[in-house]
Short mmCIF file of C-alpha atoms and ligand atoms in Angstrom, two decimals:
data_model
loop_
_atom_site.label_atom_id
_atom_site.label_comp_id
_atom_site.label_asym_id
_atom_site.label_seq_id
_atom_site.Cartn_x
_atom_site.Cartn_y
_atom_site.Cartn_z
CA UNK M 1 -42.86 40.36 -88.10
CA UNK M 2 -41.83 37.00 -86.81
CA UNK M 3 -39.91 36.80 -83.61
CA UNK M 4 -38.18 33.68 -83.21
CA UNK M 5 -36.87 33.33 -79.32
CA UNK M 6 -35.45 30.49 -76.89
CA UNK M 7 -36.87 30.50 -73.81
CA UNK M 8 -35.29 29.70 -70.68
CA UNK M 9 -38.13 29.16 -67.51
CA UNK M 10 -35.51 28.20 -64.98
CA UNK M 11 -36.11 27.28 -61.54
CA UNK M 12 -38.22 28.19 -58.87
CA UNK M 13 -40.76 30.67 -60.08
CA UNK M 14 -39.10 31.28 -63.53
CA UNK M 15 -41.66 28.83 -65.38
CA UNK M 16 -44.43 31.13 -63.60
CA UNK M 17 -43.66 34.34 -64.68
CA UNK M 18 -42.18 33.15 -67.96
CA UNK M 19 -46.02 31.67 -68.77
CA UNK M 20 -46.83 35.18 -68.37
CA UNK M 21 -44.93 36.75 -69.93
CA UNK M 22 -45.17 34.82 -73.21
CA UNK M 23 -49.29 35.59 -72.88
CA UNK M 24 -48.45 38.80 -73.31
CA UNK M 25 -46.34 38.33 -76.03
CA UNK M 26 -48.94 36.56 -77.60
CA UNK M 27 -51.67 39.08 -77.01
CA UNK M 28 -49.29 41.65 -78.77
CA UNK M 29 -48.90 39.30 -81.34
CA UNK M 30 -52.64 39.53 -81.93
CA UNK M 31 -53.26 43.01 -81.82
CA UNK M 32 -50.15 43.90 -83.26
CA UNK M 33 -50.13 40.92 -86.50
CA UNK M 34 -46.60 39.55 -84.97
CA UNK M 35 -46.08 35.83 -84.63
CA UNK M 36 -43.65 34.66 -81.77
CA UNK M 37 -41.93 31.57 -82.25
CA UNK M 38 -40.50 30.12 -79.19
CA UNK M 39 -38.12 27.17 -78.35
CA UNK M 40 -37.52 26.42 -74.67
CA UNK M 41 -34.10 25.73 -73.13
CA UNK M 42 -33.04 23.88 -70.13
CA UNK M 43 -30.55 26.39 -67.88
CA UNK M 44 -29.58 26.07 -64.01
CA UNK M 45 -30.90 23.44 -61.36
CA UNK M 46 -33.85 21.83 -64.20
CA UNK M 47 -30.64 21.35 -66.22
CA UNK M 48 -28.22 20.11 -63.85
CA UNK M 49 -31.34 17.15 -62.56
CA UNK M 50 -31.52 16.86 -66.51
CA UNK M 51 -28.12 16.52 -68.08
CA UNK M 52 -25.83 16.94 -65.46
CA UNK M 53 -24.45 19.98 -66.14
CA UNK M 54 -26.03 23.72 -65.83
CA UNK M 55 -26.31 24.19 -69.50
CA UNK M 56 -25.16 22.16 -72.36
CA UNK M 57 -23.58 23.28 -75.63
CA UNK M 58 -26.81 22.36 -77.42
CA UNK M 59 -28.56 24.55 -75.73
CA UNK M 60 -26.21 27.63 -76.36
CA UNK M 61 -26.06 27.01 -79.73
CA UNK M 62 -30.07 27.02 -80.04
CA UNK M 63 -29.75 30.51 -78.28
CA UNK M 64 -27.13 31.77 -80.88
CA UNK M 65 -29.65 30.47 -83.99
CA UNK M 66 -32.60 33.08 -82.69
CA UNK M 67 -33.08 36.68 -81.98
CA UNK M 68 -32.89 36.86 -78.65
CA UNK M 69 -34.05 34.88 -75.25
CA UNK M 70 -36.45 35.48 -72.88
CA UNK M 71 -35.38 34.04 -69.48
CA UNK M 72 -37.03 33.64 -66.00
CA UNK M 73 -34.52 32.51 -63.20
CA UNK M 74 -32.23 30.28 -62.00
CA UNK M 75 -31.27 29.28 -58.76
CA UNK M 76 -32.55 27.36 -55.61
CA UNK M 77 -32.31 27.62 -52.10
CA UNK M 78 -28.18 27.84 -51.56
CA UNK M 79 -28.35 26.35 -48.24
CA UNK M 80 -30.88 23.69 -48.49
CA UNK M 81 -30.72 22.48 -52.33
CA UNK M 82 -28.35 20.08 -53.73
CA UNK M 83 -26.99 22.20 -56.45
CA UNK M 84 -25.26 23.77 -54.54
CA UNK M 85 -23.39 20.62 -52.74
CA UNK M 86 -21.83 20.63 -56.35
CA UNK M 87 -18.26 22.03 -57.31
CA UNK M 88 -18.99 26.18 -58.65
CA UNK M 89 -18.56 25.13 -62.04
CA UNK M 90 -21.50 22.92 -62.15
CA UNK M 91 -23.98 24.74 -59.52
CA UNK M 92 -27.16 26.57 -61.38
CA UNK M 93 -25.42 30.21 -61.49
CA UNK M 94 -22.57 28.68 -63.66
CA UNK M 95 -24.89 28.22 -66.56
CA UNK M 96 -25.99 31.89 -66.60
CA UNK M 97 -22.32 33.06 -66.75
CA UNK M 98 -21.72 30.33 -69.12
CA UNK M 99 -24.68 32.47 -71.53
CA UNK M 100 -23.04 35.41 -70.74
CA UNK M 101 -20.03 34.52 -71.95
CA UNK M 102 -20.94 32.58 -75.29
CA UNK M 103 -23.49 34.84 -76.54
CA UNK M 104 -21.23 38.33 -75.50
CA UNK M 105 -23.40 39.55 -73.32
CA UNK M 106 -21.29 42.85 -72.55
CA UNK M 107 -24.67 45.65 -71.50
CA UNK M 108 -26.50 45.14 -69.28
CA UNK M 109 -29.82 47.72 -69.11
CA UNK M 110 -31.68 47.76 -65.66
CA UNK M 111 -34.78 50.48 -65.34
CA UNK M 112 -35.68 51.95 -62.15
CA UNK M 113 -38.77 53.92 -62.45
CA UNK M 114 -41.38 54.65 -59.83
CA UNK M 115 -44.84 54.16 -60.42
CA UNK M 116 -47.31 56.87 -59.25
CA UNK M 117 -49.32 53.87 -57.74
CA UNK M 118 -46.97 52.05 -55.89
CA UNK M 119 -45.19 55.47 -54.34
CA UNK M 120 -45.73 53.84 -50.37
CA UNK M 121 -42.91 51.39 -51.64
CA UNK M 122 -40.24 53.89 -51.89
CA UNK M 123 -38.22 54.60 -49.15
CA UNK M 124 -37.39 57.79 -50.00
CA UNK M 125 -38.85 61.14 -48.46
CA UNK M 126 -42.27 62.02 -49.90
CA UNK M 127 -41.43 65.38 -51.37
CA UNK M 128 -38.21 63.90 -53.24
CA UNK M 129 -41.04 60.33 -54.12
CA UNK M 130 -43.49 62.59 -55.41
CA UNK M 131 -41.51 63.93 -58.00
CA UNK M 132 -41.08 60.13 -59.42
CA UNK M 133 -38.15 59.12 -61.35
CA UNK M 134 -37.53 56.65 -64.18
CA UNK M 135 -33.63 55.76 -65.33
CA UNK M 136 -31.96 53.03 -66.73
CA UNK M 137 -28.69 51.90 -65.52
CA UNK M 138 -26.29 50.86 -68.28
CA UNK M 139 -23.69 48.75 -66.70
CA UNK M 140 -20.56 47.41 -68.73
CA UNK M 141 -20.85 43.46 -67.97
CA UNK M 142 -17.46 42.42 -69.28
CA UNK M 143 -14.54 44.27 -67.99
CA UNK M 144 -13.06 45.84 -65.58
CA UNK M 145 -12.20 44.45 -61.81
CA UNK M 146 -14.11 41.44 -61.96
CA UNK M 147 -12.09 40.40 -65.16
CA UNK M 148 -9.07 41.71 -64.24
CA UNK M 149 -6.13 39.30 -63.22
CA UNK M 150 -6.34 39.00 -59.43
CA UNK M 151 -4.34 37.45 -56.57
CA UNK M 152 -3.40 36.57 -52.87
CA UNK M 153 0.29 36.62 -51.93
CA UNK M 154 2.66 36.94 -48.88
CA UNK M 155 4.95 39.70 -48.96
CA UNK M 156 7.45 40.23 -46.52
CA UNK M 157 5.57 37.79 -44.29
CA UNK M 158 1.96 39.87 -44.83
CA UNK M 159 -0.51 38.85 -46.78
CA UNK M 160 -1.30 41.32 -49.76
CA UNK M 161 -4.04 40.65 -52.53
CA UNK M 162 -4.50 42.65 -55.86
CA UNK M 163 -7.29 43.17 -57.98
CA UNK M 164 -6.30 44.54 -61.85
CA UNK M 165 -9.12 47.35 -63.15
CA UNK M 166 -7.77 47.23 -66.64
CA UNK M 167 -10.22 48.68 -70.00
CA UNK M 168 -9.67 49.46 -73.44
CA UNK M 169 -10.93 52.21 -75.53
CA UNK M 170 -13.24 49.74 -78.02
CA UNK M 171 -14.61 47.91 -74.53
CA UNK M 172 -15.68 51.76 -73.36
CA UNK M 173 -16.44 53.06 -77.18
CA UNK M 174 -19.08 50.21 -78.08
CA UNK M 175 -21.17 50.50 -73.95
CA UNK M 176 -20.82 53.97 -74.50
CA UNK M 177 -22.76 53.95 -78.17
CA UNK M 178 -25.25 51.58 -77.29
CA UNK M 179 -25.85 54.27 -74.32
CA UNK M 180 -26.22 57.22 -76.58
CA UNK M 181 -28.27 54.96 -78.86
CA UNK M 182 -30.92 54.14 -76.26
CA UNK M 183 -31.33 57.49 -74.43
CA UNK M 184 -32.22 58.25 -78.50
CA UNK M 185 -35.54 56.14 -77.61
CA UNK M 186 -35.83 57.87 -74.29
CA UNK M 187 -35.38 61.26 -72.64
CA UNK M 188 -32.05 61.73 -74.41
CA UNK M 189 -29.51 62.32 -71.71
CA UNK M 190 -26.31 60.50 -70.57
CA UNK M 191 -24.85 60.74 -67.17
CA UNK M 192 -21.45 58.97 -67.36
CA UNK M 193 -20.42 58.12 -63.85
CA UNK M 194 -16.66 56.98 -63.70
CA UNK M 195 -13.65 58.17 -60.79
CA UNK M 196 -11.98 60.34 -63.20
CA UNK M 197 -10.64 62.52 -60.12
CA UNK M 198 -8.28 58.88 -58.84
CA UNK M 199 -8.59 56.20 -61.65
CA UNK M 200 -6.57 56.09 -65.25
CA UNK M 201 -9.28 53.46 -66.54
CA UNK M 202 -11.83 56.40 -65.48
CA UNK M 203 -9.87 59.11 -67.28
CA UNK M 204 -10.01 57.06 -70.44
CA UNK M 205 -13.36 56.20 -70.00
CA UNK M 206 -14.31 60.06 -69.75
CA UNK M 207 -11.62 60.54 -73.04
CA UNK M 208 -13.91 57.81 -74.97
CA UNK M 209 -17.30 59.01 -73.94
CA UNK M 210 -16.65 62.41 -74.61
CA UNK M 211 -15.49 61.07 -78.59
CA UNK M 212 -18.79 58.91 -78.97
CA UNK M 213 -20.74 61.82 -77.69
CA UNK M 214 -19.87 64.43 -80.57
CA UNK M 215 -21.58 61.51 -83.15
CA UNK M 216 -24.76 62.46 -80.77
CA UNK M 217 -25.31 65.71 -81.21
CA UNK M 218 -28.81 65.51 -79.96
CA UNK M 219 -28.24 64.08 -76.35
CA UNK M 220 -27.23 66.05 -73.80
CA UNK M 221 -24.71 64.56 -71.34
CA UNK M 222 -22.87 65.07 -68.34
CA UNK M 223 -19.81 62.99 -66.22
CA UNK M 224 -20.79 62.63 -62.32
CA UNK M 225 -18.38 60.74 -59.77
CA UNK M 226 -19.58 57.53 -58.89
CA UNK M 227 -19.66 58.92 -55.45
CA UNK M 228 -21.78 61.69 -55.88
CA UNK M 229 -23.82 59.63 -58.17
CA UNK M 230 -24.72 57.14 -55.16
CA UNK M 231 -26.06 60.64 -53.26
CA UNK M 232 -27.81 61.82 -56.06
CA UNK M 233 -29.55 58.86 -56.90
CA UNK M 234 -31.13 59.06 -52.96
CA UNK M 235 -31.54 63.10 -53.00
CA UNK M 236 -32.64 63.53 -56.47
CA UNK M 237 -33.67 60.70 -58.62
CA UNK M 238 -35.52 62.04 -60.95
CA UNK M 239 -32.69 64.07 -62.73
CA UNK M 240 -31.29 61.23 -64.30
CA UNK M 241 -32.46 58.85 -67.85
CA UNK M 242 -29.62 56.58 -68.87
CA UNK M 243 -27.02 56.20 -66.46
CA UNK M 244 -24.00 54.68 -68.00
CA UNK M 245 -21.18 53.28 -66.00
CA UNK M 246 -18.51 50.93 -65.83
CA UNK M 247 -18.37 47.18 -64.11
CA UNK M 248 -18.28 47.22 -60.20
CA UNK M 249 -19.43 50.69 -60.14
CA UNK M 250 -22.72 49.42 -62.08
CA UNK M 251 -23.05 46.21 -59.33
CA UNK M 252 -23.27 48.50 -56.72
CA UNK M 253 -25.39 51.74 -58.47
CA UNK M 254 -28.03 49.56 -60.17
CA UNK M 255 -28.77 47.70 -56.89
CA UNK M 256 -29.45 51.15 -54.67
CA UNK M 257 -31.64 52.54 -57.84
CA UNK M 258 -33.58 48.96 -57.80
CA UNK M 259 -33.98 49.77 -53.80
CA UNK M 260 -35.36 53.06 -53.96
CA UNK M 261 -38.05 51.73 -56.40
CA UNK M 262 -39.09 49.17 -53.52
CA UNK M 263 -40.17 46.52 -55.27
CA UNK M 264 -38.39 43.27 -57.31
CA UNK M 265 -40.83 42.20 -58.30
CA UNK M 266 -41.29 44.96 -60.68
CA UNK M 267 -37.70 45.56 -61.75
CA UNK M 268 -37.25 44.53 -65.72
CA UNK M 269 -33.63 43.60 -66.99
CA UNK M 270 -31.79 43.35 -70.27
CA UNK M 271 -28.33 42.46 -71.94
CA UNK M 272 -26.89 42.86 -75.02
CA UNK M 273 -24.19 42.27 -77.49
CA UNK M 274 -23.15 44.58 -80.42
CA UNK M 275 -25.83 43.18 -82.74
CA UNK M 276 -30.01 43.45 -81.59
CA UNK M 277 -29.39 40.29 -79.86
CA UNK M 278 -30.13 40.19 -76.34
CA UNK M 279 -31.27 38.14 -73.49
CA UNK M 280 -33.98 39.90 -71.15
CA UNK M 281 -35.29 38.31 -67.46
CA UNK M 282 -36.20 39.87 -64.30
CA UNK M 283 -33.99 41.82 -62.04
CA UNK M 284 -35.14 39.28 -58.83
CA UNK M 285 -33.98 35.80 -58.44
CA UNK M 286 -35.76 32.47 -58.40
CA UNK M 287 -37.55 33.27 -55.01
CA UNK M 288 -37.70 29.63 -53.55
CA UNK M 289 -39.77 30.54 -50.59
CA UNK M 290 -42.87 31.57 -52.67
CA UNK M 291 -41.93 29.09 -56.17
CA UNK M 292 -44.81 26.14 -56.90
CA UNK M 293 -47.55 28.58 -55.28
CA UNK M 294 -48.44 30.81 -58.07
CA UNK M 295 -48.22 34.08 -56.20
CA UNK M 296 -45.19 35.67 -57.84
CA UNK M 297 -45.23 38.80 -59.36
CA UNK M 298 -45.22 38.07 -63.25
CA UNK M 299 -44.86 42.13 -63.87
CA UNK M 300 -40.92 42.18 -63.97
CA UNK M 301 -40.61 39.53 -66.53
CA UNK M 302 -43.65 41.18 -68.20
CA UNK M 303 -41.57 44.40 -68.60
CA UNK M 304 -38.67 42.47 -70.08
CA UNK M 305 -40.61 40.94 -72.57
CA UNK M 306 -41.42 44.74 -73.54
CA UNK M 307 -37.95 45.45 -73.35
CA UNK M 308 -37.27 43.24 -75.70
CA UNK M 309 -39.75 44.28 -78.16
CA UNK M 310 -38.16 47.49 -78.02
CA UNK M 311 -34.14 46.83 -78.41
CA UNK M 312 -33.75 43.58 -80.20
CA UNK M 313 -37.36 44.03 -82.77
CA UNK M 314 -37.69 47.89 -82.58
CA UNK M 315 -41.19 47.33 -81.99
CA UNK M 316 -41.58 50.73 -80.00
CA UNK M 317 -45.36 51.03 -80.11
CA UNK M 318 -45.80 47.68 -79.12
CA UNK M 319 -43.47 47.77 -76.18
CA UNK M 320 -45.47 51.23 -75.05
CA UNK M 321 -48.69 49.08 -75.42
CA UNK M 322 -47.30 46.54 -72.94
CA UNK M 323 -45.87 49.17 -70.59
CA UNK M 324 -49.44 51.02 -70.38
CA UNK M 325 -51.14 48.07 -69.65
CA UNK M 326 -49.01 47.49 -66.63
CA UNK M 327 -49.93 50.79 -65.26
CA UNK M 328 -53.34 50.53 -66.54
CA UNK M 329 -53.61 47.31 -63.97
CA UNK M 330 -52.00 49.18 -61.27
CA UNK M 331 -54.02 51.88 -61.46
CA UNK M 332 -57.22 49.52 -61.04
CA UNK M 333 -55.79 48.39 -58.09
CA UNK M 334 -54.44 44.68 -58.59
CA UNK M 335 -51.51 43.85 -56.89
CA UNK M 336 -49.77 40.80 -56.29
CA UNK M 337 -48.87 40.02 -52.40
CA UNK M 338 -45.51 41.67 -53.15
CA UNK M 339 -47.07 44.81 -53.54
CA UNK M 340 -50.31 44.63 -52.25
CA UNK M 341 -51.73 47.23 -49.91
CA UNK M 342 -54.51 48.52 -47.73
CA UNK M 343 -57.45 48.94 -50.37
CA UNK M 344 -55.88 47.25 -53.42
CA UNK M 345 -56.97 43.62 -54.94
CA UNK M 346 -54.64 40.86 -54.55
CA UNK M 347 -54.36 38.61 -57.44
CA UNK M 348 -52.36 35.62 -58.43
CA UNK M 349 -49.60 35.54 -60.86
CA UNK M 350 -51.67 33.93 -63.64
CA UNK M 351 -54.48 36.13 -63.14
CA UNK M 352 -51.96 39.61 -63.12
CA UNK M 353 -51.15 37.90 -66.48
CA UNK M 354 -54.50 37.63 -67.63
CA UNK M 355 -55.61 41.46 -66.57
CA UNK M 356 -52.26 42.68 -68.17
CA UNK M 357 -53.01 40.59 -71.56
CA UNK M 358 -56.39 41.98 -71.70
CA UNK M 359 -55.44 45.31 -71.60
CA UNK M 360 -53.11 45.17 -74.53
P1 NAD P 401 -34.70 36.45 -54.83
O1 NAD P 401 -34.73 37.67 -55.68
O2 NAD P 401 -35.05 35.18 -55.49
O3 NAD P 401 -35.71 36.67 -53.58
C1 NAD P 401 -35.57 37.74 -52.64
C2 NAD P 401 -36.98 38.05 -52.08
O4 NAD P 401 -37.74 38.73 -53.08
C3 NAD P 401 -37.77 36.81 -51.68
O5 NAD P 401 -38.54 37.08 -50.53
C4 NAD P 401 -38.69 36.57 -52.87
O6 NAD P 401 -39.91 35.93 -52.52
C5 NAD P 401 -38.93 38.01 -53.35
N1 NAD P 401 -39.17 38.05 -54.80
C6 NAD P 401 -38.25 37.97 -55.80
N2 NAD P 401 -38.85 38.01 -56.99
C7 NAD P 401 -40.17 38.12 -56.75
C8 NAD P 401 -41.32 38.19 -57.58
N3 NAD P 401 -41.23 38.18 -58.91
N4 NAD P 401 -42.55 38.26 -57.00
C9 NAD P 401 -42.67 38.30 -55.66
N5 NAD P 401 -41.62 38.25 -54.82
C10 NAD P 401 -40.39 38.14 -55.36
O7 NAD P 401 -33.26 36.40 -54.17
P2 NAD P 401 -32.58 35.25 -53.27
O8 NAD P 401 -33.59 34.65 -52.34
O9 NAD P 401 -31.36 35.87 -52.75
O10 NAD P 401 -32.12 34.14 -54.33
C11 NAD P 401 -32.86 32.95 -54.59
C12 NAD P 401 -32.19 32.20 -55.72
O11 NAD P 401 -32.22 32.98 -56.92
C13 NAD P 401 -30.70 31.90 -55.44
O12 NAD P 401 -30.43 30.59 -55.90
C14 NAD P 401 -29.97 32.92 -56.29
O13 NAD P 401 -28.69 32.49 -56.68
C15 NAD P 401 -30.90 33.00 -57.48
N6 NAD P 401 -30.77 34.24 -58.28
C16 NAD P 401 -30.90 34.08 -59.63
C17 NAD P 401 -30.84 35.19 -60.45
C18 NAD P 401 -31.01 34.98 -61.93
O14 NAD P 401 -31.54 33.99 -62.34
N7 NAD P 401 -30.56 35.92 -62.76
C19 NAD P 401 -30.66 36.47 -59.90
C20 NAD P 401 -30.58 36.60 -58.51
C21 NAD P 401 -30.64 35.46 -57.70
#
C-alpha cells in the first residue's frame, strides 16, 4: 500500500520523536511491503519565525491532498518565548486549532492503558494496578460548551456570564458511530458517559446513542454519569474499552485516565473526521525543558504512528506489530529518563527508536 502523509515536527522535541516515529514507519514499511511517502509542514513557533503566521493556507491545503498527518508538538516555553508576546491569533497553539478546524477534526481518540512493566507509575492502589486496564477515550472535539455562544454581562448591577451547551442529533449520531465502529477493532463495548439525570443536550445524547447502537448489534454498551465515571475510572479501571463522551466532559475524563497511567510520555493520540482521515501526535506537549537534548520519550508518538496504521490504512496487523514491539522493549528493560527505574536501562530517544524499529 502506499501511505502518503504530511508531517508536522513542531517545536521543541516534536522533530525528535517525529524522527522516530517515521523509523518505525519505515521499518513496517519493510517488513510489511508498504511505502510511506511523507511531506513535512511548518505548524506553531518554526512557522511563526518562518512565515509569520502559525500556519499558512499552503500548508493546510498540503494536509487536505494526503491521507492523514503525523504530528509531533507545538508550543514553547509560554513565559519565556516570544510567541507568546504575540496577539492569540498568531501564538503557536493558534495553528493547531486552525488544523482542527480546516481539516474537521471532530474525534478525538486518547488510549490509556497500563503496561505490566511500568505498573510503579500508576498511582493507583496495587490490587486495583494489578488488574491493568486499557481504554480509549472518545471525546467529541467540536461542540458543545466550548462552541457554544458565551458572554459576560451586568445585570441589575451584578455581573452574570453564560456559557450555551447546545448539540444536535447528526453532531452526537456521527461521534457516536465512529465509537461503535472502533470498539469493533477492540474489546467491543461502549460506555456512554453524558448527565442525562440534569442536562437536555445529555438526554438527547443518550436518545442518539441508544439509535446508533441497535445498527451494532455485536457491542455491548452501557450509559454511566460523568460523575460516577470520574470514580470509576480511579476504583475500577479496567472495566471500561471505549469510553465515549461529549466535549468538556472528555477535557476533563481523558486527562484523569492519562494520570492514572503515569506517564506522557507514553500516552498516543488521534483525531478524526467522517472519512479515514486523521491527524495522530502525542498526548504531551512540546516539553521545552528537555527539547535539543535527545532524551525524550519517542514511545507516545511511536504509538500514534500505530494508531494511524490502524484507523486511517486499516493496517491492523501492522499496527499490532508496532504495539508488541513497544512492550517487547519494555519488557527488556529500556526506558527513557521519563520512565526509568531502579534496575532498568536508560536510553536516548534515538536509540528507544532504534530498539523499537528492530523489533518490528
Ligand atoms: P508538556 O507536556 O510539554 O511537558 C510537561 C512535562 O512532561 C515536562 O516535564 C516534560 O519534560 C514532560 N514530557 C512531556 N512529553 C514528554 C516526552 N515525550 N518524554 C519525556 N518527557 C516528556 O507540557 P507543558 O510544559 O505544559 O507545555 C509545553 C508546551 O507544549 C507549551 O507551549 C504548550 O502550549 C505546548 N503543548 C502543545 C501540545 C500540542 O502540540 N498538541 C499539547 C500540550 C501542550
Amino acid at each position: 500500500m502506499e501511505c502518503n502523509l504530511a508531517v508536522i515536527k513542531g517545536d521543541g522535541i516534536g522533530p525528535e520523536v517525529v524522527t522516530e516515529a517515521i523509523k518505525v514507519l519505515d521499518a513496517v514499511g519493510k517488513k510489511y511491503d508498504h511505502s510511506f511517502q511523507y511531506e513535512q509542514i511548518l505548524m506553531g513557533g518554526c512557522s511563526i519565525d518562518a512565515t509569520g503566521v502559525p500556519l499558512t493556507d499552503e500548508a493546510v491545503a498540503i494536509a487536505k491532498s494526503k491521507d492523514a498527518v503525523l504530528l509531533g508538538s507545538i508550543g514553547g516555553n509560554t513565559s519565556t518565548s516570544p510567541w507568546y508576546q504575540l496577539p492569540p491569533e498568531l501564538r503557536p497553539e493558534a495553528g493547531l486549532l486552525k488544523i482542527r478546524k480546516e481539516l474537521g477534526l471532530f474525534a478525538n481518540l486518547r488510549p490509556a492503558n497500563l503496561y505490566e512493566e511500568l505498573k510503579e507509575a500508576c498511582p493507583l492502589k496495587a490490587e486495583i494496578a494489578d488488574k491493568g486496564f486499557d481504554m480509549l477515550i472518545m471525546r467529541e472535539l467540536t461542540g458543545g460548551l466550548y462552541f457554544g455562544e458565551r458572554s459576560t454581562m451586568e445585570i441589575d448591577g451584578v455581573l452574570t456570564a453564560h456559557d450555551n451547551l447546545i448539540y444536535n442529533e447528526n453532531e452526537i449520531r456521527r461521534i457516536a458511530v465512529k465509537a461503535f465502529d472502533i470498539a469493533g477493532k477492540r474489546r467491543k463495548k461502549v460506555t456512554s458517559v453524558d448527565k442525562a439525570n440534569v442536562l437536555d443536550s445529555s438526554r438527547l445524547w443518550r436518545k442518539v446513542v441508544e439509535e446508533v447502537a441497535k445498527d451494532y448489534p455485536e457491542i455491548s454498551y452501557e450509559h454511566m454519569l460523568v460523575d460516577n465515571c470520574a470514580m470509576q475510572l480511579v476504583k475500577d479501571p479496567a472495566q471500561f474499552d471505549v469510553v465515549l463522551t461529549e466535549n468538556m466532559f472528555g477535557d476533563i475524563l481523558s486527562d484523569e485516565a492519562s494520570m492514572i497511567t503515569g506517564s506522557i510520555g507514553m500516552l498516543a493520540s488521534a483525531s478524526l473526521n467522517e472519512t479515514k482521515f486523521g491527524m495522530y501526535e502525542p498526548s504531551g506537549g512540546s516539553a521545552p525543558d528537555i527539547a535539543g537534548q535527545n532524551k525524550a520519550n519517542p514511545i507516545a508518538t511511536i504509538l500514534s504512528a500505530a494508531m494511524m496504521l490502524r484507523y486511517t490504512f486499516d493496517l491492523d496487523k501492522e499496527a499490532d506489530g508496532i504495539e508488541a514491539a513497544v512492550k517487547q522493549v519494555l519488557k527488556e528493560g529500556y526506558r527513557t529518563c521519563d520512565i526509568v527505574s531502579e534496575g532498568t536501562k536508560q536510553v536516548s530517544c534515538s536509540e528507544m527508536g532504534d530498539l523499537i524499529a528492530a523489533r518490528i
